CSV table of C-alpha atoms in Angstrom, one decimal:
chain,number,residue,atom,x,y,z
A,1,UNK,CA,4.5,4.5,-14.5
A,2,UNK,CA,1.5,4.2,-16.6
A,3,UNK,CA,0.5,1.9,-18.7
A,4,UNK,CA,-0.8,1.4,-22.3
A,5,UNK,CA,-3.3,-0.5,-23.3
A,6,UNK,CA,-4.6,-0.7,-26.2
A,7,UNK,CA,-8.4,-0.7,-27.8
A,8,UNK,CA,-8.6,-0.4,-31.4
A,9,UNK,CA,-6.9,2.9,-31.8
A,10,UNK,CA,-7.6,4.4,-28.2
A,11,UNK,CA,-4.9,4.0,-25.8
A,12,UNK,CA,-5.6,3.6,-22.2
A,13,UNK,CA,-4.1,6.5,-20.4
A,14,UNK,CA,-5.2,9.1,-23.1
A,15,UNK,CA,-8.4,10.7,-21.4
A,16,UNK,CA,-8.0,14.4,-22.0
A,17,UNK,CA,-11.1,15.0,-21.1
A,18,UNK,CA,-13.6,14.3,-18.3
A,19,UNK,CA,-16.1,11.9,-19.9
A,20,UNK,CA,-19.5,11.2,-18.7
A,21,UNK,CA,-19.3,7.5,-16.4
A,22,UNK,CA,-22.1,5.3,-17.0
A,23,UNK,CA,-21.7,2.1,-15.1
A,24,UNK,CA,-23.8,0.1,-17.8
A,25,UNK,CA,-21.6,1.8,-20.7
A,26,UNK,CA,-19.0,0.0,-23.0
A,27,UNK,CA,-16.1,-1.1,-21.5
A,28,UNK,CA,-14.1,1.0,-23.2
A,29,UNK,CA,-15.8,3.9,-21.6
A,30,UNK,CA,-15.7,1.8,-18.3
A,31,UNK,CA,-11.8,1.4,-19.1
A,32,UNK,CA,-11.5,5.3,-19.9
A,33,UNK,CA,-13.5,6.2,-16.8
A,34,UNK,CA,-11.2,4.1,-14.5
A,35,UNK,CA,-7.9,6.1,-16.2
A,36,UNK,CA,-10.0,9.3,-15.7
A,37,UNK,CA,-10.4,8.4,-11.7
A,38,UNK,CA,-6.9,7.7,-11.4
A,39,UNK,CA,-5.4,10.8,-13.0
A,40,UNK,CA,-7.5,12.8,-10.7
A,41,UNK,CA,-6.7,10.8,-7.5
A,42,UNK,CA,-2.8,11.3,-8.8
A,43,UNK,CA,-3.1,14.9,-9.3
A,44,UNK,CA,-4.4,15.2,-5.8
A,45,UNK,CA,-1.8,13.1,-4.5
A,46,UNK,CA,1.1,15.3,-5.5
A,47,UNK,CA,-0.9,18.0,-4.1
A,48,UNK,CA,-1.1,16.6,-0.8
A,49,UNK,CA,2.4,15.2,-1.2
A,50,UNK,CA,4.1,18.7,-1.5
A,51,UNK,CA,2.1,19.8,1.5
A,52,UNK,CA,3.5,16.4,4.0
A,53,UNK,CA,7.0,17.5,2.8
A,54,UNK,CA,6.9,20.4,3.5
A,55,UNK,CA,5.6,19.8,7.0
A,56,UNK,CA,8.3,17.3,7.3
A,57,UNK,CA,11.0,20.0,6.2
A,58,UNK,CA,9.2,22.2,9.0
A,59,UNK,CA,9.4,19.6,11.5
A,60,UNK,CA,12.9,18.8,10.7
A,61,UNK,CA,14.0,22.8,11.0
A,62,UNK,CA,13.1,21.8,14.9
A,63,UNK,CA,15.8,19.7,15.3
A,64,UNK,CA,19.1,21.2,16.5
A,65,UNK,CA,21.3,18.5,15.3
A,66,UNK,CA,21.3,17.0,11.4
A,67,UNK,CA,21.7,13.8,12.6
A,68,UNK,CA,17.7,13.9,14.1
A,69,UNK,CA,16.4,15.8,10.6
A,70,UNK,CA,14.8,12.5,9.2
A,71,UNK,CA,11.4,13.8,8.6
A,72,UNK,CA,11.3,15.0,5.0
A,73,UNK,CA,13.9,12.0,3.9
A,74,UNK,CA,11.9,9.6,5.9
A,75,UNK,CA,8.8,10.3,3.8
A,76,UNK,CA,10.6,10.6,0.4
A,77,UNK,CA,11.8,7.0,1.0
A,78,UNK,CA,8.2,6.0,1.8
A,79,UNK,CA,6.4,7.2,-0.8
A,80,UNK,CA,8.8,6.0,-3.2
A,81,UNK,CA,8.6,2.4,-1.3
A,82,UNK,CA,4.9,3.2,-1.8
A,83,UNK,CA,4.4,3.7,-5.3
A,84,UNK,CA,6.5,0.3,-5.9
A,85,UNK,CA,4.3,-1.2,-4.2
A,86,UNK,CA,1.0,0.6,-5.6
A,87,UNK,CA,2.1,-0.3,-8.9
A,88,UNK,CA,2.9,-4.5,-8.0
A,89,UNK,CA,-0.1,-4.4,-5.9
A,90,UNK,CA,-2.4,-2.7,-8.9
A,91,UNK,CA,-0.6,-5.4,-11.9
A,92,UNK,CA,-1.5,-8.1,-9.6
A,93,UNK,CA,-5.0,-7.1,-9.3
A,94,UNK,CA,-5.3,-6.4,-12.8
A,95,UNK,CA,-3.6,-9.7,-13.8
A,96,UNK,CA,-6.6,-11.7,-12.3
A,97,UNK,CA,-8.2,-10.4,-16.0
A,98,UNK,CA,-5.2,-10.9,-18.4
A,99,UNK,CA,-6.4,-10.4,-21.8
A,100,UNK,CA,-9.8,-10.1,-21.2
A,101,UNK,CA,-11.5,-6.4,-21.8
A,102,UNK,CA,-11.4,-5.3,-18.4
A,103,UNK,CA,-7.9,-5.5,-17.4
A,104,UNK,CA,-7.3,-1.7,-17.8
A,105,UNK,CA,-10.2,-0.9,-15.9
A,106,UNK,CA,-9.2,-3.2,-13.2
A,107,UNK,CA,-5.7,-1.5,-13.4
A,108,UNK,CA,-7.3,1.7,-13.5
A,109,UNK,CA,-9.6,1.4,-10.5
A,110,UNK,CA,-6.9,-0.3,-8.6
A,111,UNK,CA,-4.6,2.3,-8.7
A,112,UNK,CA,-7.5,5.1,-8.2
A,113,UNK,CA,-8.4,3.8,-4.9
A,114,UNK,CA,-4.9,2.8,-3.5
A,115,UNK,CA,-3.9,6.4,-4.3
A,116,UNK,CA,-7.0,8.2,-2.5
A,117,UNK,CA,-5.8,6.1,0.1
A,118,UNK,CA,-2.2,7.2,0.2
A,119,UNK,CA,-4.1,11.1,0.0
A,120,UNK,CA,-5.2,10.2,3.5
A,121,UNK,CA,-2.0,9.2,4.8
A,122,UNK,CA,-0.5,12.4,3.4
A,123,UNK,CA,-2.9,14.3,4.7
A,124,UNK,CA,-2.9,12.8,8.5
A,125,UNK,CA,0.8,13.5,7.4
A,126,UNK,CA,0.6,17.4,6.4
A,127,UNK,CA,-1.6,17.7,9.2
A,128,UNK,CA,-5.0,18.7,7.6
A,129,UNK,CA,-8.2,17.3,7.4
């Protein structure tokens, strides 16, 4: 779920581009920078993400008996437990700025560094460093 914010005519969430980050730019460039952080952090997510399940699916080929092949649903349930939470957790952060300028890079930032942090999990997960 992303969402839209909206600054004059630019919406947050439309960087197509990368844009050159200066931390003493406008905020609008601050706000653009954050979304640019997060789509890359999510991009390497669902990198990492295909590689956990299909260690999981691996793992889970192990097992003689279906009833012990958790591994790959295990994780699905997790990460989609975790990306509910991500999402409140990154609102609620982002909230402590409602209205004011910042909000979407607060948003943005948030959700950036809660899903580089996820990456690690995954990887620890997929089994590589």
């Amino acid at each position: 779920m992303k969402l839209v914010f909206l600054f004059g005519i630019i919406p947050f969430g439309a960087v197509a581009q990368d844009i050159a980050c200066d931390p003493n730019g406008p905020q609008i460039a601050l706000n653009m920078c954050a979304q640019q952080d997060w789509d890359k952090a999510d991009a390497q997510l669902n990198q990492v993400y295909k590689l956990a399940v299909a260690s999981m699916q691996e793992l889970d080929s192990y097992q003689e008996q279906e009833a012990g092949r958790i591994g790959e649903s295990s994780l699905r349930e997790a990460q989609r437990a975790w990306v509910d939470f991500r999402d409140k957790a990154c609102l609620a952060e982002a909230f402590t700025f409602h209205g004011g300028s910042a909000q979407p890079m607060v948003y943005g930032s948030c959700m950036a560094r809660l899903t580089i942090s996820r990456v690690e999990d995954l990887k620890y997960i997929a089994g590589i460093e």
